[in-house]
PDB file of C-alpha atoms in Angstrom:
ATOM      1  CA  UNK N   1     -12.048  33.940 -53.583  1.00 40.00           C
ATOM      2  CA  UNK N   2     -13.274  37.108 -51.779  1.00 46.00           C
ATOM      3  CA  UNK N   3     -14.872  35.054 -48.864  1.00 63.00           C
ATOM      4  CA  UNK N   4     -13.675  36.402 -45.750  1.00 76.00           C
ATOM      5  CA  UNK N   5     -12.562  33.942 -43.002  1.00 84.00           C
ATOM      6  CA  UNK N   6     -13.857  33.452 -39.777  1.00 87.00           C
ATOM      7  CA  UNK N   7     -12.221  32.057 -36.733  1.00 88.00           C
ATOM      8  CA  UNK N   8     -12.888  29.716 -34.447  1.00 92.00           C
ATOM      9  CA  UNK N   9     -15.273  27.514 -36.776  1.00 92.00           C
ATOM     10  CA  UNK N  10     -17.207  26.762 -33.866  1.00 95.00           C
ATOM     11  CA  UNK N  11     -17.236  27.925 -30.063  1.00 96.00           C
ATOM     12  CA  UNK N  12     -19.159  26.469 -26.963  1.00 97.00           C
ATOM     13  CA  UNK N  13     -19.282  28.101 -23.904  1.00 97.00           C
ATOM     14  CA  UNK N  14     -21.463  28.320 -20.771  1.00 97.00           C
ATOM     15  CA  UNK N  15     -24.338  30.708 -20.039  1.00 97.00           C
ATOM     16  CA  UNK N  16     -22.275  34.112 -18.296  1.00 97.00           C
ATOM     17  CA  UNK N  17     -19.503  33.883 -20.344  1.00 98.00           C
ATOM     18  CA  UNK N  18     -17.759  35.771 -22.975  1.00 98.00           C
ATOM     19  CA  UNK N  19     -17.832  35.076 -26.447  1.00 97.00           C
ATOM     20  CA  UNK N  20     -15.191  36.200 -29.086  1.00 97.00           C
ATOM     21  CA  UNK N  21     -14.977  35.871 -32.873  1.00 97.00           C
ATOM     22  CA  UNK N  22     -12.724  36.686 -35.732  1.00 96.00           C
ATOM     23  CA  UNK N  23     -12.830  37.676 -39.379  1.00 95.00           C
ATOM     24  CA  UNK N  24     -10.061  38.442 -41.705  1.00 95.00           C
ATOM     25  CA  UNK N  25     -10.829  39.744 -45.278  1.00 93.00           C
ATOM     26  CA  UNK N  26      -8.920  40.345 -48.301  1.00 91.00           C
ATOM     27  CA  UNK N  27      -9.635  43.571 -50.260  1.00 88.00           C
ATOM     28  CA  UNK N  28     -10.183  47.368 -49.434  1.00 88.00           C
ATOM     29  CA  UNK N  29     -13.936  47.584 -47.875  1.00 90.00           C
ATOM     30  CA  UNK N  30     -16.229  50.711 -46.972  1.00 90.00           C
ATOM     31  CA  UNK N  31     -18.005  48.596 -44.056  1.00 92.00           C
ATOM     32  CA  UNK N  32     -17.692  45.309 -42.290  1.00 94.00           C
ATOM     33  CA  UNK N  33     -21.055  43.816 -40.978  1.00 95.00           C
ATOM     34  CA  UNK N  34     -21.898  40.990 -38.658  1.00 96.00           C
ATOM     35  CA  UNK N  35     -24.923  38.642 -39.152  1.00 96.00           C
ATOM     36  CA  UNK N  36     -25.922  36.430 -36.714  1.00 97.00           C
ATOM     37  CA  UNK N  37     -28.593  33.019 -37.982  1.00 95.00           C
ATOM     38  CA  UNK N  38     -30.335  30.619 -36.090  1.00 93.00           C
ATOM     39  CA  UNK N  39     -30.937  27.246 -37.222  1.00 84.00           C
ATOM     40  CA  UNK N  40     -30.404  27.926 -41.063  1.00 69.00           C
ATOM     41  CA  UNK N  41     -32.847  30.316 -41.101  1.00 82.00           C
ATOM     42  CA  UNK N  42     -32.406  33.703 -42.465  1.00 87.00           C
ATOM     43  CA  UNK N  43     -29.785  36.105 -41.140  1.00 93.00           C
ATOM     44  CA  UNK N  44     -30.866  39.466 -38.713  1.00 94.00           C
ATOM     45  CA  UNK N  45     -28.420  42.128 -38.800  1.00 93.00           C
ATOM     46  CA  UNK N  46     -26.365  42.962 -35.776  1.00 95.00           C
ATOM     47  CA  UNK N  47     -23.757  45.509 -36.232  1.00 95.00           C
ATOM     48  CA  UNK N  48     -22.045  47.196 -38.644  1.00 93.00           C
ATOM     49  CA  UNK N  49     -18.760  49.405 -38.404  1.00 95.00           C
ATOM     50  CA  UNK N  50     -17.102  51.725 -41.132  1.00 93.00           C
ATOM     51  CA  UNK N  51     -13.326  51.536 -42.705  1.00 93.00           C
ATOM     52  CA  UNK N  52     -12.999  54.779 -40.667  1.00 95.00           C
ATOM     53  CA  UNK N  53     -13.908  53.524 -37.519  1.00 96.00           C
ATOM     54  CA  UNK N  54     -12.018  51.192 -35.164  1.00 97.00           C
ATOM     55  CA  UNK N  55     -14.729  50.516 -32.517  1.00 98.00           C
ATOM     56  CA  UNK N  56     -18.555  49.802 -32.263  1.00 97.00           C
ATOM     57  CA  UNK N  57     -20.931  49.005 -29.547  1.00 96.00           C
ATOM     58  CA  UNK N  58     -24.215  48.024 -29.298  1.00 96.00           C
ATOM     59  CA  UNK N  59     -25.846  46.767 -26.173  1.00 97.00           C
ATOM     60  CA  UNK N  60     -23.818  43.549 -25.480  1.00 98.00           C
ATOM     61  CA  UNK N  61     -21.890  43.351 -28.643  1.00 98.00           C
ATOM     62  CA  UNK N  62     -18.931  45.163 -29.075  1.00 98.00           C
ATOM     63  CA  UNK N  63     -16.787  44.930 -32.824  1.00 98.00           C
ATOM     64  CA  UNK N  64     -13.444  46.130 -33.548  1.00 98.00           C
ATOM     65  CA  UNK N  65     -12.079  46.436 -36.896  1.00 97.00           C
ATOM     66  CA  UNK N  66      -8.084  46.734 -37.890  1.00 97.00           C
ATOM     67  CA  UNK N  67      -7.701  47.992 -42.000  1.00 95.00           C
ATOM     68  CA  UNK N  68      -4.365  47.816 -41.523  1.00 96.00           C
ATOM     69  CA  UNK N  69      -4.570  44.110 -40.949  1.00 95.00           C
ATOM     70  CA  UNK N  70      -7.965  43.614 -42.659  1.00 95.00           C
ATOM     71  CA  UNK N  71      -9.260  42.107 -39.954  1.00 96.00           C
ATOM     72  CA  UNK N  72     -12.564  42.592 -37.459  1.00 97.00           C
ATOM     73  CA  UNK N  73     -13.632  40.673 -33.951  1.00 97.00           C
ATOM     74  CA  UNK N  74     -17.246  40.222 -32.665  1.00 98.00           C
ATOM     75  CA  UNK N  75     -17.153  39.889 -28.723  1.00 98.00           C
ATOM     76  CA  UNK N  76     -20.469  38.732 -27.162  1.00 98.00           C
ATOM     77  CA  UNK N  77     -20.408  39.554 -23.455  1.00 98.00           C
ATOM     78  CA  UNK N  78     -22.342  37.634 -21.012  1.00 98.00           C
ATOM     79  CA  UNK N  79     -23.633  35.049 -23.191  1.00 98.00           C
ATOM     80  CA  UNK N  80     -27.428  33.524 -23.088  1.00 97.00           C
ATOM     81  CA  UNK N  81     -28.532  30.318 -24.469  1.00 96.00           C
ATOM     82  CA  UNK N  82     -30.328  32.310 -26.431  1.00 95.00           C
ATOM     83  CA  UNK N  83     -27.259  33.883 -28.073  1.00 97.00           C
ATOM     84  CA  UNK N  84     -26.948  30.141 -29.818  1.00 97.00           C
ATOM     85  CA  UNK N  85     -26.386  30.652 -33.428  1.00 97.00           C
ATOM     86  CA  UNK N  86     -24.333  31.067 -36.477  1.00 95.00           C
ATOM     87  CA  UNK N  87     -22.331  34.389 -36.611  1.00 96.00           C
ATOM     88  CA  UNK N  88     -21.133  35.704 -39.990  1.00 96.00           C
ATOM     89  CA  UNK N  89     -18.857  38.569 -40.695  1.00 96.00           C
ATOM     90  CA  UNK N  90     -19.899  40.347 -44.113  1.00 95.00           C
ATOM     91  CA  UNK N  91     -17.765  42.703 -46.019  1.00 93.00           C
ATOM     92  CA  UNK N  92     -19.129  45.459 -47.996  1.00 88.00           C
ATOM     93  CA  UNK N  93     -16.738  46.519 -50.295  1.00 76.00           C
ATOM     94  CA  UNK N  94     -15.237  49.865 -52.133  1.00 64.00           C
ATOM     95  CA  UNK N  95     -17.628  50.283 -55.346  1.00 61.00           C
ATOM     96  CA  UNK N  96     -20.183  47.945 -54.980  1.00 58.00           C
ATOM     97  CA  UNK N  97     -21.620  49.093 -51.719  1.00 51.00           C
ATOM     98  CA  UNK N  98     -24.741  46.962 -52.136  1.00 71.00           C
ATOM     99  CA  UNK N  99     -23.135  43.645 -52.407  1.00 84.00           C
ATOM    100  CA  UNK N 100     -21.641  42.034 -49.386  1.00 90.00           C
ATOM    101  CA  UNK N 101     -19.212  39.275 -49.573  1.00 91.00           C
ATOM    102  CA  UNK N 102     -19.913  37.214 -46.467  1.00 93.00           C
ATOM    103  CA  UNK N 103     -16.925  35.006 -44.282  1.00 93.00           C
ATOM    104  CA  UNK N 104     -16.757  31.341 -43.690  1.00 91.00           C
ATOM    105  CA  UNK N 105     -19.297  31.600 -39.773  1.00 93.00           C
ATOM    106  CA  UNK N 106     -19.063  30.960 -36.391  1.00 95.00           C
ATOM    107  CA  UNK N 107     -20.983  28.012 -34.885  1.00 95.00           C
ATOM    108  CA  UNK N 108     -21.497  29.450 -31.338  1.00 97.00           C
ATOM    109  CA  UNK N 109     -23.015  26.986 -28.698  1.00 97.00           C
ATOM    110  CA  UNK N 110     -24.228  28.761 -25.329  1.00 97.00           C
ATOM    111  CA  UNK N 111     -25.037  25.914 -22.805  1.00 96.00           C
ATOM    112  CA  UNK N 112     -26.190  26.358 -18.834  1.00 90.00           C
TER     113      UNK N 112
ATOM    114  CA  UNK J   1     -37.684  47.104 -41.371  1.00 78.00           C
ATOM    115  CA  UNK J   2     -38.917  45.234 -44.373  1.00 86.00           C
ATOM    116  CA  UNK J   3     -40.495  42.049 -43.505  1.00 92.00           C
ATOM    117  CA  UNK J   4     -39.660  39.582 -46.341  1.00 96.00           C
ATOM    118  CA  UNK J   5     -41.451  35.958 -47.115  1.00 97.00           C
ATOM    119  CA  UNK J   6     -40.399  32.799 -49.053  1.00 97.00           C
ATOM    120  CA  UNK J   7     -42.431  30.321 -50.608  1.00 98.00           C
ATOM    121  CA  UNK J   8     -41.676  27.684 -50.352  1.00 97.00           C
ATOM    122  CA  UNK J   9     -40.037  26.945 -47.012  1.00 96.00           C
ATOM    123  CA  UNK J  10     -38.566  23.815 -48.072  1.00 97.00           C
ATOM    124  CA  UNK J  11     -39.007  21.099 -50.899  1.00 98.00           C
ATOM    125  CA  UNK J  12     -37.927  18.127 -51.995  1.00 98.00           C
ATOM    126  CA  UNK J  13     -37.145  17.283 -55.660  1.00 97.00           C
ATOM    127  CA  UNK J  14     -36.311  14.835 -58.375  1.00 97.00           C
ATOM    128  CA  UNK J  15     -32.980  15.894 -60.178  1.00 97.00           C
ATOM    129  CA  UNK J  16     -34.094  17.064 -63.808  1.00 98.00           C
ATOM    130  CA  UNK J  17     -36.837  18.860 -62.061  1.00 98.00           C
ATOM    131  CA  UNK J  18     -36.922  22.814 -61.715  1.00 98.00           C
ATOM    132  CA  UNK J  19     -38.086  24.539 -58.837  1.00 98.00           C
ATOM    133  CA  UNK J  20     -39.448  28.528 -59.134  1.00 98.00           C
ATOM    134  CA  UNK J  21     -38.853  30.453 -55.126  1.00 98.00           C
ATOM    135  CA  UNK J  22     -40.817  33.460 -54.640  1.00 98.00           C
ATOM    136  CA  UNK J  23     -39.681  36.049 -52.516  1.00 98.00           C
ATOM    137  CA  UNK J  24     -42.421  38.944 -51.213  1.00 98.00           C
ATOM    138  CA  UNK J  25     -41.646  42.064 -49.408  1.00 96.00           C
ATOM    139  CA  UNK J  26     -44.715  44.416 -47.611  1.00 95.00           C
ATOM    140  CA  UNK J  27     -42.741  47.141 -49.126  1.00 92.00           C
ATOM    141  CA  UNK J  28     -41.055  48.681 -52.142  1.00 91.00           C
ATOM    142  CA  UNK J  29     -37.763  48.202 -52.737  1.00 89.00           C
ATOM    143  CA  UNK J  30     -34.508  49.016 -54.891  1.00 86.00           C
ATOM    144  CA  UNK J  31     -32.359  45.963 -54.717  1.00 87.00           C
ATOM    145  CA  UNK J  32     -33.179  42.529 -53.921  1.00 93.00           C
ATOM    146  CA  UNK J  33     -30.483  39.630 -54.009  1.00 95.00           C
ATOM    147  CA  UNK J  34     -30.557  35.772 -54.169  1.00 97.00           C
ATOM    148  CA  UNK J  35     -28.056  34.157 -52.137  1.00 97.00           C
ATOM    149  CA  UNK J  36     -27.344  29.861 -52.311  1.00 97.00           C
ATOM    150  CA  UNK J  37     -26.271  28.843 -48.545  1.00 95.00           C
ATOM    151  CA  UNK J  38     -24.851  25.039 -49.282  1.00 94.00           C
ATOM    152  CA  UNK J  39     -24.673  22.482 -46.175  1.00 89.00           C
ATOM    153  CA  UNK J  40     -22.765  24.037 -43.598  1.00 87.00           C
ATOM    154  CA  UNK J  41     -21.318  26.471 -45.355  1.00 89.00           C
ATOM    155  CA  UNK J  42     -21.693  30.573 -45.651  1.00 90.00           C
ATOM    156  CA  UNK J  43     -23.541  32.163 -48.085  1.00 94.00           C
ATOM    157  CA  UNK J  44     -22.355  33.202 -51.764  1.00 95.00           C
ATOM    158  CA  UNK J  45     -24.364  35.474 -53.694  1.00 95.00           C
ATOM    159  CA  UNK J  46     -26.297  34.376 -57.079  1.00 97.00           C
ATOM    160  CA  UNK J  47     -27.637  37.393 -58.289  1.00 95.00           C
ATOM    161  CA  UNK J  48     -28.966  40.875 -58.366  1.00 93.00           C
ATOM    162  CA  UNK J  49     -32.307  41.365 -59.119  1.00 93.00           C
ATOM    163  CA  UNK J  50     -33.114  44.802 -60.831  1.00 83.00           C
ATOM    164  CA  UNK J  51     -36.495  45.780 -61.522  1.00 83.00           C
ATOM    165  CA  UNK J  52     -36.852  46.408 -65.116  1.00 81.00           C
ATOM    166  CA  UNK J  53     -33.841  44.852 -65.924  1.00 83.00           C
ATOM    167  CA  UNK J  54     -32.015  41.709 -66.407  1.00 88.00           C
ATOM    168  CA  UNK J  55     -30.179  40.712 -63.371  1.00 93.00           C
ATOM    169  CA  UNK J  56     -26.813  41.199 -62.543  1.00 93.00           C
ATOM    170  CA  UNK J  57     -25.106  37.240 -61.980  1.00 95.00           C
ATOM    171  CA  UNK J  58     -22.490  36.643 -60.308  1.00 94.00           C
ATOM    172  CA  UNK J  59     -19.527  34.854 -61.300  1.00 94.00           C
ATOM    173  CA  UNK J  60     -19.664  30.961 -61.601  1.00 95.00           C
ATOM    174  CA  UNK J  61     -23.749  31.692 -61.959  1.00 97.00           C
ATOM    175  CA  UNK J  62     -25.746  31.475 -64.814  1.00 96.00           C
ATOM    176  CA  UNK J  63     -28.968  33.028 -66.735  1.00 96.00           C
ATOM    177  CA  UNK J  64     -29.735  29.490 -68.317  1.00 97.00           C
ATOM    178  CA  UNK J  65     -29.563  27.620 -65.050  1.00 98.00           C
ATOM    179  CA  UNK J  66     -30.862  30.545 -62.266  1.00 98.00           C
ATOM    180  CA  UNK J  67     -33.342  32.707 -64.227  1.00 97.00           C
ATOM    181  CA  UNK J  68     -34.359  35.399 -62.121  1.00 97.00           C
ATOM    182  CA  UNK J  69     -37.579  37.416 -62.349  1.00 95.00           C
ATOM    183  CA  UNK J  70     -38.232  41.106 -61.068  1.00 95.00           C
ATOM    184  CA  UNK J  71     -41.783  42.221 -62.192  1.00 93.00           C
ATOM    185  CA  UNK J  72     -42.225  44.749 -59.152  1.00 93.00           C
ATOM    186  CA  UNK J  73     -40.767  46.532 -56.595  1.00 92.00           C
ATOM    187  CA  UNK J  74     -41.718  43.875 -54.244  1.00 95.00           C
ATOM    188  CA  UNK J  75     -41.282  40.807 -55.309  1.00 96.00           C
ATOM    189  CA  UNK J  76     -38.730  38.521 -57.112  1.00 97.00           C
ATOM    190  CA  UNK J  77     -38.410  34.624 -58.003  1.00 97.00           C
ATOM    191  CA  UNK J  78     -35.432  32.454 -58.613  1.00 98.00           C
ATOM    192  CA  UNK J  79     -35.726  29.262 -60.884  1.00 98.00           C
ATOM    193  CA  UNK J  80     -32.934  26.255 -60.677  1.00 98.00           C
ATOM    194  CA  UNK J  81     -33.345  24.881 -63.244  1.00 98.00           C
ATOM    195  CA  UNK J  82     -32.352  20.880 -64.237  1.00 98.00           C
ATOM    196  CA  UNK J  83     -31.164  20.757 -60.650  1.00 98.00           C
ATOM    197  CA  UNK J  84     -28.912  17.901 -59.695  1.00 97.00           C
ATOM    198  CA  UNK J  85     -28.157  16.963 -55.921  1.00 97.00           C
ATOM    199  CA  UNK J  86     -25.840  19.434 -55.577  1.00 96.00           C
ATOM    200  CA  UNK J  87     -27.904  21.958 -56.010  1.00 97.00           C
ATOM    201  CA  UNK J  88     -29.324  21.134 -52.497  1.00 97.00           C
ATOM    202  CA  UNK J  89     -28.815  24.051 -50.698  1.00 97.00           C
ATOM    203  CA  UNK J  90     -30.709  26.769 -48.476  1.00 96.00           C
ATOM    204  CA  UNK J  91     -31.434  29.539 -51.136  1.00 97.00           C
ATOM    205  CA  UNK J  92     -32.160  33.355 -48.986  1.00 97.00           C
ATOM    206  CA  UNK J  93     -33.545  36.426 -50.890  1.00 97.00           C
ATOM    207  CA  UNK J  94     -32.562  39.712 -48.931  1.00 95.00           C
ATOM    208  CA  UNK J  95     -33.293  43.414 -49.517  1.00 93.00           C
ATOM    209  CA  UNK J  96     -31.486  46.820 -48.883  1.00 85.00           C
ATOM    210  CA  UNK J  97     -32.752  48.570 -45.522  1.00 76.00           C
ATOM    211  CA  UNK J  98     -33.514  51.165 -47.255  1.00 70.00           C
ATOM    212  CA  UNK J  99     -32.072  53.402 -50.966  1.00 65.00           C
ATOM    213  CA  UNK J 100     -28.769  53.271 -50.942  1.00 64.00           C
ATOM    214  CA  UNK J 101     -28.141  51.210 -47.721  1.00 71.00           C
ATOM    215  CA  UNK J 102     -25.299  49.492 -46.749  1.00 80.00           C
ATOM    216  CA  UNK J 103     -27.043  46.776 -44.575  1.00 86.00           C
ATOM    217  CA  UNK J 104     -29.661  43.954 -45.642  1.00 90.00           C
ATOM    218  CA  UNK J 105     -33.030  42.453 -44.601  1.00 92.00           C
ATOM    219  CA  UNK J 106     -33.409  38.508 -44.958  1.00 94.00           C
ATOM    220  CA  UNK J 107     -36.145  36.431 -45.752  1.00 96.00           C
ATOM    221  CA  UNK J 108     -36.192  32.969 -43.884  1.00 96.00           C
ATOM    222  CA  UNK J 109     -34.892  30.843 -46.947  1.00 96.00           C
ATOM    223  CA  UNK J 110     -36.163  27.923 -48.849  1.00 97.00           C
ATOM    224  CA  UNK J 111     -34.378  24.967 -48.038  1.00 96.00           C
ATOM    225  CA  UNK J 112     -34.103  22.464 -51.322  1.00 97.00           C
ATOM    226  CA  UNK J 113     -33.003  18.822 -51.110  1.00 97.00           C
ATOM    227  CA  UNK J 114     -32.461  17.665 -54.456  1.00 98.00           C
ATOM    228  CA  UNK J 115     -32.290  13.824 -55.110  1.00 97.00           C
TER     229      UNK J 115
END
């Protein structure tokens, strides 16, 4: 399988705090995105970082990504309830730039 | 950013039964994709829809059980066909941002329970 994995499965932490997540991949990409989707709904777009970049921010988010371990983390600082969601780390890869391959998620939980 | 609608939101159906999800976008686009989402799980894609052409499946999907329509530039449907419970699943359509993009626009998904 392609499907990138996606560490920890799920994550609950309190209102304030910080929130990190991890995906590891398997083949040579062009891009690694990250999706976040509330309540099985469909997925918003939240960052996304080239193979020739190692570091991306974006108001609270901040991504790395490591080729030479094929590997990318999602921090969320100071977490809101509202930040509550699924978080999915999607791959697009060298040649078919169009299709992503997407990991295995994040469950986060943001309680007060 | 393209804003993209499903129909329907969610259905229930009798196994043997096929279903036909529409997916509308307010404007034109290159690619569209259909992506299954099972229970708890992440999302694998189907297919490519090209207009003008047959789609693209991928592997472990096929024609004969998710036909795939692409009339326009703005709108697609997906069929599952003869569905059996475990086709119960969320099923998303998504767009590219824009020619040639890297990143995606999602519509809200049709959830199917199948029993």
């Amino acid at each position: 399988s392609q499907q990138g994995e996606e560490d920890p499965q799920a994550l609950s932490i309190q209102e304030g705090e910080n929130a990190t997540m991890n995906c590891s991949y398997k083949t040579s990409i062009n891009n690694l995105q990250w999706y976040r989707q509330n309540s099985g709904r469909g997925l918003v777009h939240l960052i996304l970082i080239r193979s020739n970049e190692r570091e991306k921010h974006s108001g609270r988010l901040r991504v790395t990504l490591d080729t030479s371990k094929k590997s990318s983390s999602l921090l969320i600082t100071a977490s809101r309830a509202a930040d509550t969601a699924s978080y999915f780390c999607a791959t697009g890869n060298t040649g078919t730039a169009s299709k992503l391959t997407f990991g295995t998620g994040t469950r986060l939980q943001v309680t007060l | 950013s393209a804003v993209i609608s499903q129909k329907p939101s969610r259905d229930i159906c009798q196994r043997g039964t096929s279903l036909t999800i529409q997916c509308q976008v307010d404007s034109q686009v290159t690619m569209m994709f259909w992506y299954r989402q099972q229970p708890g799980q992440s999302l694998t894609l189907i297919a490519t829809a090209n207009q003008g052409s047959e789609a693209t499946y991928e592997s472990g999907f096929v024609i004969d059980k998710f036909p795939i329509s692409r009339p326009n530039l703005t709108f697609s449907t997906l069929t599952v066909s003869n569905m059996s419970p475990e086709d119960s699943s969320i099923y998303l359509c998504s767009v590219d941002s824009s020619i040639g993009a890297e990143t995606q626009y999602f519509g809200p998904g049709t959830r199917l329970l199948v029993l």
